[in-house]
Amino acid sequence: MNKIYMAGPLFNEAEVAQRIKEYELLKEVNEEINVGLEIFTPILAPQNDKSKLPTSQDIFKGDEDELMESAVIFADLSNEDAGVMMELGMVLRRDREIQETYDNIVSQLKALNVEQDIIDKVEVPVKGAKIYPYLSDIRIVTAGRYEGKYVPFGSNQFVIGGLEEYGFKVFYSYLHALEAYKADQLVK
C-alpha cells in the first residue's frame, strides 16, 4: 500500500475546484517533506473523465483498485456523500479483515504451543490505512459554545462514532487534516 486516496464529493464546479485545490496542497506537502506516496484523486482519474462516458462499473473498479492500494485516506465528510461513505466502509472492512486474519494466525500458533517469543515476531503483513477525515463546516469550530438546545451543526453520528472507534480523529478542515498528516510523516 503505497498511495494516498482523496475521497470527497466531486459533482459540481465548487466540489471539483475543492478536490483539485486539496490535491495541489497535498502534492506540495509531499514534495516539501519528501514523501514518496503516489496521490490518487478520483476527479483527475481517467475512469472519471465524463467526456469518455465511463460506466458506473468502470468508475467503481478503477477507484476501488486505487483505494485498496492506499495507505493514507483523506475523506471529506462535509456533505455525507454516499461515495465517500462507501469508500470509508470498504477500507475499514479491508483493514479489519487483515487484523482478524493476523489475530487468527496468532491464536492458532498459541494453540499449537508455539513459544511466545516466536509469536511476538509475527507481524501484521499490512498495516491498516491512516484515515484523515474532515468536516469543513465553518459552524463546527463554535458549535460547542452555544447555550441551550440549539447547536447549529450536525453530522452522522454513526460515521463519526465508527471513525472514532477505529482510532481516527475527525478534523475540522482539510488544512487541519493536512497539518496532522504532515506531522505524522515527519515523525516517521
Short mmCIF file of C-alpha atoms in Angstrom, two decimals:
data_model
loop_
_atom_site.label_atom_id
_atom_site.label_comp_id
_atom_site.label_asym_id
_atom_site.label_seq_id
_atom_site.Cartn_x
_atom_site.Cartn_y
_atom_site.Cartn_z
CA MET A 1 0.00 0.00 0.00
CA ASN A 2 1.89 2.98 -1.27
CA LYS A 3 -0.76 5.50 -2.22
CA ILE A 4 -2.82 8.33 -0.82
CA TYR A 5 -6.51 8.29 -1.72
CA MET A 6 -8.52 11.51 -1.66
CA ALA A 7 -12.24 10.86 -1.09
CA GLY A 8 -14.73 13.66 -1.50
CA PRO A 9 -17.79 14.70 -3.45
CA LEU A 10 -17.00 15.89 -6.97
CA PHE A 11 -20.24 16.63 -8.75
CA ASN A 12 -20.40 20.40 -9.18
CA GLU A 13 -17.91 23.13 -10.07
CA ALA A 14 -17.23 24.09 -6.43
CA GLU A 15 -16.59 20.47 -5.39
CA VAL A 16 -14.34 19.85 -8.40
CA ALA A 17 -12.35 23.02 -7.65
CA GLN A 18 -12.02 21.99 -3.97
CA ARG A 19 -10.80 18.49 -4.84
CA ILE A 20 -8.17 19.91 -7.21
CA LYS A 21 -7.09 22.52 -4.63
CA GLU A 22 -6.73 19.80 -1.98
CA TYR A 23 -4.73 17.66 -4.40
CA GLU A 24 -2.35 20.53 -5.17
CA LEU A 25 -1.86 21.32 -1.46
CA LEU A 26 -1.14 17.67 -0.65
CA LYS A 27 1.28 17.44 -3.56
CA GLU A 28 3.15 20.49 -2.23
CA VAL A 29 3.37 18.99 1.27
CA ASN A 30 4.62 15.66 -0.08
CA GLU A 31 7.30 17.42 -2.12
CA GLU A 32 8.29 19.59 0.86
CA ILE A 33 8.76 16.65 3.24
CA ASN A 34 9.86 14.19 0.53
CA VAL A 35 7.10 11.59 0.92
CA GLY A 36 7.14 9.04 -1.87
CA LEU A 37 3.45 8.13 -1.79
CA GLU A 38 1.54 8.47 -5.05
CA ILE A 39 -1.57 10.64 -4.73
CA PHE A 40 -4.84 9.45 -6.26
CA THR A 41 -7.81 11.76 -6.54
CA PRO A 42 -10.81 10.41 -8.46
CA ILE A 43 -11.53 13.76 -10.13
CA LEU A 44 -8.28 13.51 -12.11
CA ALA A 45 -8.55 9.78 -12.86
CA PRO A 46 -9.13 8.59 -16.44
CA GLN A 47 -12.09 6.42 -15.39
CA ASN A 48 -13.86 9.54 -14.13
CA ASP A 49 -13.46 11.55 -17.34
CA LYS A 50 -17.13 12.19 -18.15
CA SER A 51 -16.30 13.18 -21.74
CA LYS A 52 -15.45 9.50 -22.34
CA LEU A 53 -18.82 8.35 -20.91
CA PRO A 54 -17.47 5.84 -18.37
CA THR A 55 -19.84 3.25 -16.99
CA SER A 56 -20.53 3.05 -13.27
CA GLN A 57 -18.60 -0.24 -13.24
CA ASP A 58 -15.57 1.45 -14.89
CA ILE A 59 -15.60 4.13 -12.22
CA PHE A 60 -16.11 1.68 -9.35
CA LYS A 61 -13.40 -0.73 -10.44
CA GLY A 62 -10.84 1.98 -11.17
CA ASP A 63 -11.45 3.82 -7.91
CA GLU A 64 -11.65 0.59 -5.89
CA ASP A 65 -8.28 -0.59 -7.21
CA GLU A 66 -6.68 2.68 -6.11
CA LEU A 67 -8.46 2.68 -2.74
CA MET A 68 -7.36 -0.86 -1.91
CA GLU A 69 -3.73 0.08 -2.62
CA SER A 70 -3.85 3.16 -0.36
CA ALA A 71 -2.10 3.55 2.97
CA VAL A 72 -3.47 7.04 3.61
CA ILE A 73 -7.04 8.25 3.07
CA PHE A 74 -8.26 11.85 3.17
CA ALA A 75 -12.06 11.89 3.42
CA ASP A 76 -14.32 14.94 3.17
CA LEU A 77 -17.33 14.11 5.36
CA SER A 78 -18.97 17.53 4.97
CA ASN A 79 -21.81 16.59 2.65
CA GLU A 80 -22.15 12.97 3.77
CA ASP A 81 -21.52 11.95 0.18
CA ALA A 82 -22.58 8.34 -0.43
CA GLY A 83 -19.38 7.59 -2.37
CA VAL A 84 -17.17 8.80 0.47
CA MET A 85 -19.15 6.76 2.98
CA MET A 86 -18.79 3.65 0.81
CA GLU A 87 -15.05 4.25 0.37
CA LEU A 88 -14.61 4.56 4.13
CA GLY A 89 -16.63 1.40 4.76
CA MET A 90 -14.60 -0.53 2.21
CA VAL A 91 -11.22 0.48 3.61
CA LEU A 92 -12.26 -0.05 7.24
CA ARG A 93 -13.54 -3.51 6.35
CA ARG A 94 -10.34 -4.34 4.46
CA ASP A 95 -8.22 -3.31 7.44
CA ARG A 96 -10.45 -5.19 9.88
CA GLU A 97 -10.15 -8.38 7.82
CA ILE A 98 -6.35 -8.04 7.76
CA GLN A 99 -6.28 -7.65 11.56
CA GLU A 100 -8.70 -10.55 12.08
CA THR A 101 -6.56 -12.80 9.88
CA TYR A 102 -3.47 -11.85 11.87
CA ASP A 103 -5.29 -12.47 15.17
CA ASN A 104 -6.43 -15.91 13.94
CA ILE A 105 -2.87 -16.84 12.98
CA VAL A 106 -1.60 -15.83 16.41
CA SER A 107 -4.40 -17.83 18.08
CA GLN A 108 -3.52 -20.90 16.04
CA LEU A 109 0.16 -20.56 16.94
CA LYS A 110 -0.76 -20.35 20.62
CA ALA A 111 -2.99 -23.41 20.28
CA LEU A 112 -0.01 -25.27 18.83
CA ASN A 113 2.02 -24.23 21.91
CA VAL A 114 4.46 -22.17 19.87
CA GLU A 115 6.77 -20.23 22.18
CA GLN A 116 5.67 -16.65 22.92
CA ASP A 117 8.97 -15.11 21.74
CA ILE A 118 8.36 -16.64 18.30
CA ILE A 119 4.74 -15.46 18.27
CA ASP A 120 5.93 -11.96 19.19
CA LYS A 121 7.95 -11.90 15.97
CA VAL A 122 4.87 -12.40 13.82
CA GLU A 123 3.83 -9.05 12.41
CA VAL A 124 0.70 -7.86 10.67
CA PRO A 125 1.73 -8.10 6.99
CA VAL A 126 -0.01 -4.86 6.04
CA LYS A 127 -0.76 -2.03 8.39
CA GLY A 128 -4.21 -0.50 8.23
CA ALA A 129 -4.74 2.77 6.44
CA LYS A 130 -4.30 6.05 8.25
CA ILE A 131 -7.51 7.99 7.68
CA TYR A 132 -7.74 11.78 7.89
CA PRO A 133 -11.48 12.53 7.88
CA TYR A 134 -12.56 16.15 7.98
CA LEU A 135 -15.74 18.18 8.25
CA SER A 136 -15.26 21.54 6.56
CA ASP A 137 -18.30 23.20 8.04
CA ILE A 138 -17.48 26.65 9.41
CA ARG A 139 -20.07 26.13 12.17
CA ILE A 140 -18.18 23.21 13.73
CA VAL A 141 -15.49 25.31 15.43
CA THR A 142 -18.04 27.26 17.50
CA ALA A 143 -20.81 24.66 17.84
CA GLY A 144 -19.90 23.83 21.44
CA ARG A 145 -20.11 27.45 22.54
CA TYR A 146 -23.84 27.78 22.10
CA GLU A 147 -26.09 27.63 25.13
CA GLY A 148 -29.35 25.73 25.31
CA LYS A 149 -30.52 23.01 22.99
CA TYR A 150 -29.80 24.70 19.68
CA VAL A 151 -26.44 23.80 18.17
CA PRO A 152 -26.13 24.89 14.53
CA PHE A 153 -24.12 21.90 13.38
CA GLY A 154 -24.84 18.23 12.89
CA SER A 155 -23.30 15.18 11.32
CA ASN A 156 -23.99 11.49 11.02
CA GLN A 157 -23.04 10.14 14.43
CA PHE A 158 -22.76 6.57 13.14
CA VAL A 159 -19.99 7.68 10.77
CA ILE A 160 -18.24 9.84 13.36
CA GLY A 161 -18.56 7.12 16.02
CA GLY A 162 -17.21 4.47 13.68
CA LEU A 163 -14.18 6.53 12.75
CA GLU A 164 -13.51 7.35 16.39
CA GLU A 165 -13.99 3.70 17.38
CA TYR A 166 -11.22 2.78 14.95
CA GLY A 167 -8.98 5.48 16.43
CA PHE A 168 -9.34 8.24 13.85
CA LYS A 169 -9.74 11.87 14.85
CA VAL A 170 -12.19 13.91 12.77
CA PHE A 171 -10.60 17.21 11.78
CA TYR A 172 -12.48 20.49 11.39
CA SER A 173 -10.96 21.33 7.99
CA TYR A 174 -8.87 19.90 5.21
CA LEU A 175 -5.97 22.14 6.21
CA HIS A 176 -6.17 20.84 9.78
CA ALA A 177 -6.12 17.24 8.47
CA LEU A 178 -3.22 18.11 6.16
CA GLU A 179 -1.23 19.55 9.07
CA ALA A 180 -1.79 16.34 11.06
CA TYR A 181 -0.71 14.23 8.06
CA LYS A 182 2.45 16.31 7.67
CA ALA A 183 3.26 15.96 11.38
CA ASP A 184 2.70 12.18 11.20
CA GLN A 185 5.00 11.89 8.20
CA LEU A 186 7.75 13.92 9.88
CA VAL A 187 7.65 11.59 12.90
CA LYS A 188 8.38 8.53 10.73
#
